[in-house]
Each structure stands twice: as C-alpha cells, then as structure tokens.
CSV table of C-alpha atoms and ligand atoms in Angstrom, one decimal:
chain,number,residue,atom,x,y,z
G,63,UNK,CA,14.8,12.0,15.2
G,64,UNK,CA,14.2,8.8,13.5
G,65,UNK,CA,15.2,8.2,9.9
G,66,UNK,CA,12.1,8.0,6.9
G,67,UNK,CA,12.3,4.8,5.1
G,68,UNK,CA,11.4,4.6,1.2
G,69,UNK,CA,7.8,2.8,0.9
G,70,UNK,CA,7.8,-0.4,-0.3
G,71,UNK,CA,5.2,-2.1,-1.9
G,72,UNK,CA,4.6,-4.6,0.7
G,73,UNK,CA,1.9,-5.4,3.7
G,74,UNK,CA,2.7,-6.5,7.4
G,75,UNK,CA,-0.3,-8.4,8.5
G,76,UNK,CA,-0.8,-9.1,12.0
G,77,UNK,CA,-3.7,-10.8,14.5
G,78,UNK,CA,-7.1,-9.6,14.4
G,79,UNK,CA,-6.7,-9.8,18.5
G,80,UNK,CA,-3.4,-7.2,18.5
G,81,UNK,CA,-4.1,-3.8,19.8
G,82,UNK,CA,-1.8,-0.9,19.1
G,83,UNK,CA,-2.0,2.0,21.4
G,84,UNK,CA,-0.1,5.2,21.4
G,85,UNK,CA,-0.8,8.2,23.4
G,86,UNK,CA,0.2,11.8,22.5
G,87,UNK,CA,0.6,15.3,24.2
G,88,UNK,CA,-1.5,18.0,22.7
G,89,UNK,CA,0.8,18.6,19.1
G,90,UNK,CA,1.5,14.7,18.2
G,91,UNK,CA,4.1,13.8,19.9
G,92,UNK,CA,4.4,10.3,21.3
G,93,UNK,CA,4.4,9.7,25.2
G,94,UNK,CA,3.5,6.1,24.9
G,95,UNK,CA,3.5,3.3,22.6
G,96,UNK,CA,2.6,-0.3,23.6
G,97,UNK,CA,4.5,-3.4,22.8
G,98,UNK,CA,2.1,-4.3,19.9
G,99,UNK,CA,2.9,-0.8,18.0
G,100,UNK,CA,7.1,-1.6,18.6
G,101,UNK,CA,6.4,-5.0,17.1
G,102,UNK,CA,4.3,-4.1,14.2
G,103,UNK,CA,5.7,-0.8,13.3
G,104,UNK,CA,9.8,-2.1,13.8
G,105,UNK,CA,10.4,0.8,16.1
G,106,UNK,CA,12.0,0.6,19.7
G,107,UNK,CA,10.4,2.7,22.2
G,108,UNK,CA,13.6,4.5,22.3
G,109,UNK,CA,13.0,5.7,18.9
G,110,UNK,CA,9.4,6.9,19.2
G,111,UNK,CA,8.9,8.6,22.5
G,112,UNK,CA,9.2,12.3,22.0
G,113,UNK,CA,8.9,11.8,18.4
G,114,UNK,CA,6.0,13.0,16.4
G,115,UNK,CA,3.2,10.7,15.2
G,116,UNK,CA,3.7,11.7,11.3
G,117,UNK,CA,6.9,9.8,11.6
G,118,UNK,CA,4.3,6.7,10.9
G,119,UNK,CA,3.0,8.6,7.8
G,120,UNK,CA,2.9,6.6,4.8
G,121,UNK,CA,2.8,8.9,1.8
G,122,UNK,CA,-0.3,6.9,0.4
G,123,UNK,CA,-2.5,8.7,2.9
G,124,UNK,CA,-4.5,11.6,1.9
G,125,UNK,CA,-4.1,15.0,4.4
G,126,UNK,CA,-7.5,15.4,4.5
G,127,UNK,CA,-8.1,12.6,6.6
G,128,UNK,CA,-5.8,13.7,9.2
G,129,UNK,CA,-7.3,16.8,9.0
G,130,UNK,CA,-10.4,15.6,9.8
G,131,UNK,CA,-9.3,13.2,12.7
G,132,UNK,CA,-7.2,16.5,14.8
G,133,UNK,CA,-10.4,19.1,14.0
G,134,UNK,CA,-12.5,16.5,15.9
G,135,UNK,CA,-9.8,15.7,18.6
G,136,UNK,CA,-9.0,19.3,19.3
G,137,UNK,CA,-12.6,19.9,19.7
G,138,UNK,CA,-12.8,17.4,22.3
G,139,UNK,CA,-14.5,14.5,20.3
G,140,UNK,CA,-13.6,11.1,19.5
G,141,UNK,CA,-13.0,10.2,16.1
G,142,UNK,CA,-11.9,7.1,14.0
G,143,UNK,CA,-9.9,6.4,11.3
G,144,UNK,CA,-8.7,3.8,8.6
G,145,UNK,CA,-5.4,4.5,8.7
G,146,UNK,CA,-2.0,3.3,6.4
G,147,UNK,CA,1.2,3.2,8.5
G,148,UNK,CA,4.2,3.1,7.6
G,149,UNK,CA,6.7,0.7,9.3
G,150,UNK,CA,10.5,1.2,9.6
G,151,UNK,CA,11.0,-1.6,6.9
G,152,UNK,CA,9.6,0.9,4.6
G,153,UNK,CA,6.6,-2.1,4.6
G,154,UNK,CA,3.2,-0.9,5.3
G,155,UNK,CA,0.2,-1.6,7.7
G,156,UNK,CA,-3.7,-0.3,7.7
G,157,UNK,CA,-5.3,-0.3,11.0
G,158,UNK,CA,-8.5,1.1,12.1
G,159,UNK,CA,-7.9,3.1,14.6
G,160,UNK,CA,-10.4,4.9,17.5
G,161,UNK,CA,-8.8,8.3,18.5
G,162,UNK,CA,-9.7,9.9,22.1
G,163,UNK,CA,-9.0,12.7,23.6
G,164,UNK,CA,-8.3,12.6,27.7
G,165,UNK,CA,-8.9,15.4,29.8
G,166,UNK,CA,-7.9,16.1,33.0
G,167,UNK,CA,-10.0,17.0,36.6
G,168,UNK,CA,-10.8,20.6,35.6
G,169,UNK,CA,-12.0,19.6,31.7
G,170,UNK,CA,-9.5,20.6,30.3
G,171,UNK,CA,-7.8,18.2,27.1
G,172,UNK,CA,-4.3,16.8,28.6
G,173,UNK,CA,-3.5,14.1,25.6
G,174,UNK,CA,-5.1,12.0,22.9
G,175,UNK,CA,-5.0,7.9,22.9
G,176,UNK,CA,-5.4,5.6,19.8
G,177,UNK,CA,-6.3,2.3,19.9
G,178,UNK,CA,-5.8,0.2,16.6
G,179,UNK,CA,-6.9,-2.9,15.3
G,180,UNK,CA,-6.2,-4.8,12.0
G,181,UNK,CA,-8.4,-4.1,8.7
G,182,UNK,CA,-10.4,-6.5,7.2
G,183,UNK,CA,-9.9,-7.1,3.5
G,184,UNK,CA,-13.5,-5.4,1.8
G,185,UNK,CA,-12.6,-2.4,3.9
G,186,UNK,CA,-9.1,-1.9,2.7
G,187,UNK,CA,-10.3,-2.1,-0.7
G,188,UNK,CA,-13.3,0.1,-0.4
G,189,UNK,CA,-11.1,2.7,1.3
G,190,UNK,CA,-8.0,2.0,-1.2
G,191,UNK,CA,-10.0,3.2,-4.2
G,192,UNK,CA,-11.7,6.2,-1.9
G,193,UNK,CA,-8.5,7.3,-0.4
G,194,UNK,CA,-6.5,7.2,-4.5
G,195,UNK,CA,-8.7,9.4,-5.4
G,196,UNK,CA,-8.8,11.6,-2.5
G,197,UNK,CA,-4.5,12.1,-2.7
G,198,UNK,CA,-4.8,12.8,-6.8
G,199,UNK,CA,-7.4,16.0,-6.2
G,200,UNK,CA,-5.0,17.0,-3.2
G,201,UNK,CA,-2.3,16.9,-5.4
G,202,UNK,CA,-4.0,19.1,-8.0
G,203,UNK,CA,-6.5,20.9,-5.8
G,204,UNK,CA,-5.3,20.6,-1.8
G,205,UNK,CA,-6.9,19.7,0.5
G,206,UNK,CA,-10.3,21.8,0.2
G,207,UNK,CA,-10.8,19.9,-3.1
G,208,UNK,CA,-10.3,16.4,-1.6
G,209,UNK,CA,-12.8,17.2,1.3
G,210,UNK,CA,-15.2,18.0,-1.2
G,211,UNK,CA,-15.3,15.1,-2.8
G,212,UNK,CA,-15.3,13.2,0.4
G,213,UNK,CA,-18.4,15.1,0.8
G,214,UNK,CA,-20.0,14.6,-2.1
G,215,UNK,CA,-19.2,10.7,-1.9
G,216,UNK,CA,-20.8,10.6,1.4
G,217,UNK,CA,-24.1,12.4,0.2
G,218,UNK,CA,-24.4,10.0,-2.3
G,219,UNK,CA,-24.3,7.1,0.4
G,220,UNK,CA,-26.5,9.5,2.3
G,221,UNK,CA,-24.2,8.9,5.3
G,222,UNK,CA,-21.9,11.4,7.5
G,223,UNK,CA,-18.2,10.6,7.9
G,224,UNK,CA,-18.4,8.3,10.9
G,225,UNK,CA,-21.9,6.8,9.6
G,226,UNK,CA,-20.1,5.8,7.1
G,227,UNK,CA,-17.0,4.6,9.3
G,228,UNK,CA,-19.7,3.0,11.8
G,229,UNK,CA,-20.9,0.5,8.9
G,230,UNK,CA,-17.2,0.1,7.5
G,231,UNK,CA,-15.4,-0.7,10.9
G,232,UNK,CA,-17.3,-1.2,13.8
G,233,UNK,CA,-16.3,-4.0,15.9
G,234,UNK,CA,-17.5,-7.0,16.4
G,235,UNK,CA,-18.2,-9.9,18.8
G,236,UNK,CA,-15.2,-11.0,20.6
G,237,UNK,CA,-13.0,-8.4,19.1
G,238,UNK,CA,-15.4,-6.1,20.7
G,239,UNK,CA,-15.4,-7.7,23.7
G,240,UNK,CA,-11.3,-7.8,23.8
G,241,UNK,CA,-11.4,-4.1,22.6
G,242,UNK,CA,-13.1,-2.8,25.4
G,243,UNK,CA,-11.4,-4.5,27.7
G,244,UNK,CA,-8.4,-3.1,26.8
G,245,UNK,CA,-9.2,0.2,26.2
G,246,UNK,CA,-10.1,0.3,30.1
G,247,UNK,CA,-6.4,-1.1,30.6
G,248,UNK,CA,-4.9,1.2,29.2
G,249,UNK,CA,-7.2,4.3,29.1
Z,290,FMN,C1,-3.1,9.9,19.2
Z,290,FMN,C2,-2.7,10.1,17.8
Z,290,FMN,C3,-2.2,9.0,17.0
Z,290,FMN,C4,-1.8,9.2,15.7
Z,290,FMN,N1,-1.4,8.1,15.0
Z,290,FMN,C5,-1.0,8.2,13.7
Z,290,FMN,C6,-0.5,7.1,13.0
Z,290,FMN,O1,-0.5,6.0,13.5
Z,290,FMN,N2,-0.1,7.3,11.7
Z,290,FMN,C7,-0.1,8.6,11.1
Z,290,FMN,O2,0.3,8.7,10.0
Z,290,FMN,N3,-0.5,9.6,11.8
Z,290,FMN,C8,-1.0,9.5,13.1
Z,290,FMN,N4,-1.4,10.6,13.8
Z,290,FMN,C9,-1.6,11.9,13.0
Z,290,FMN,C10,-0.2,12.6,13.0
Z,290,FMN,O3,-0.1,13.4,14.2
Z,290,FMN,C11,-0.2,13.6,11.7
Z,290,FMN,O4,-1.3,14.5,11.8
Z,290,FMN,C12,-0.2,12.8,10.4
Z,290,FMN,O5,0.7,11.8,10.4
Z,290,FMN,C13,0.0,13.8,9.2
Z,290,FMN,O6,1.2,14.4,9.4
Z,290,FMN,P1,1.7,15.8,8.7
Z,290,FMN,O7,0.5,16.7,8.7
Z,290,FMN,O8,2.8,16.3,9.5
Z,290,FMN,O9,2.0,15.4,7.3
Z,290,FMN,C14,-1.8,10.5,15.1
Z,290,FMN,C15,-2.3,11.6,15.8
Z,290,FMN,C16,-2.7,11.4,17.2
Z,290,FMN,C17,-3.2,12.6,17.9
C-alpha cells in the first residue's frame, strides 16, 4: 500500500538520456522498477514492488488512454504512450513510454515491460490540449465519448493512433541508439 499524494502543480524534469523501466505481471502490478523510476518518481523499491501501476496515476490523465495501451498489450502488441506520472511529491512527470508485452517458450504472455523516456516540450503541449479535452468528455460522457473524439481527431490528421504517436515521439539519433541498447539490457 503506498499512500496517494495531492497533485501539485509542479514538473520534475529529468535527462533526455534517463530510462525508466518497470515490468509487470499480467494485472499491473509491479515486479520490477529500475533505479531511474525510484529516482524520478520518489519511490523506494520497497514501496512499489507488488504494488499496482495506477499508484503512478496522475488524475490529469484521461482513462481512455490506458484503455487503449492494456487492449493492445493483452492482445499481444506493443503499444506506446505519452504518459503523466505522478510522483510521491505529489509533483508530476510526462514520459513517453514504449509498452511490451513478454511471452514465454510456449507463446504464451508472462508480463509486460515499459521503457520511458523524457518529453520534449511541442509534444507535451500538443498532447496537453488533446488529452484536456479528452478527460472533460469522460467526465460528462465516459470513456466511449472520449474515444470518439480521439477518433475523429485522428481522421482529421488522417493518421491512426500510433501514426500519429510515430510522428509525435519517435526517437531519435543517439537517444535511439542509447534506447535500444538498453532495451536489450533489460528486456
Ligand atoms: C508495464 C506497465 C506500465 C505502466 N505504467 C504506468 C505508469 O507509469 N503510470 C500510470 O499511470 N499507469 C501505468 N500503467 C497503467 C496502469 O496499470 C493503469 O491502467 C492506469 O494507471 C489506470 O489505472 P486505473 O484504471 O486503475 O485508474 C502501466 C501498465 C503497464 C502494464
């Protein structure tokens, strides 16, 4: 059990070159979180494992996003996300973040990774406004509503969900070098 701090209207900005990993078993709950995510997020390790992810949930975040992230993981695909955390300051932290899932010899889906990395400014802005939005019509119209406008913003870009991700976040030169490389570390 970890205690829910209040939000506070303040950002935790760290290195373009820190990755945050954290795996989970097949409902959310945390096996493993690197020493980047105990730095960034306040947490121990102590206080995480066995806990479920949503303890990170900032309330900013719209459901519908998280729906969309465990419908692709549970059916076996890899999805990514732009992502606000919430630290145990109360402070806050976007990350982009590249959800896997990992399956074992016979096929079968044993746990799910995520690797984060910092967000550059445009694309917290773009997905600020997107994302504002997105949490009002859930509030008045769930989640359904909020998917449809997601839906009806990305026709108008004439781009699917991870089109539109691909052109937002994909990364770049060294980072994806670094990125790589550590995804095979810790994979
Ligand atoms: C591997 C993995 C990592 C996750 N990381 C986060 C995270 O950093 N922050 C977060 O709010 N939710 C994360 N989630 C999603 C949570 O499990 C949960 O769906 C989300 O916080 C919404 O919680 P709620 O539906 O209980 O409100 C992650 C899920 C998985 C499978």
């Amino acid at each position: 059990m970890i205690y829910r701090p209040i939000a506070l209207d303040k950002e935790i900005r760290f290195s373009k070159k820190k990755f945050i990993v954290s795996k989970t078993d097949l409902k959310g709950n945390i096996l493993f979180i690197n020493k980047n995510f105990c730095e960034i997020s306040g947490y121990s390790e102590e206080e995480l494992i066995g806990v479920n992810h949503n303890a990170l949930r900032h309330p900013d975040m719209p459901q519908s996003i998280f729906y969309l992230v465990w419908s692709s993981l549970l059916a076996g695909r890899e999805v990514s996300g732009v992502i606000k955390n919430l630290a145990k300051s109360g402070e806050y932290y976007w990350v982009i973040s590249d959800f896997s899932p990992k399956r074992d010899n016979n096929g079968d889906i044993i746990s799910f990774t995520a690797f984060r990395r910092a967000v550059p400014d445009p694309v917290i802005e773009a997905i600020e406004e997107l994302y504002a939005t997105m949490l009002t019509i859930e509030k008045k119209h769930g989640m359904e509503g909020a998917l449809s406008y997601l839906e009806a913003f990305l026709e108008e870009h004439e781009m699917s969900y991870d089109e539109f991700l691909g052109e937002l976040i994909k990364p770049k030169g060294i980072i994806a070098t670094l990125l790589a490389a550590f995804k095979k570390m810790f994979g």
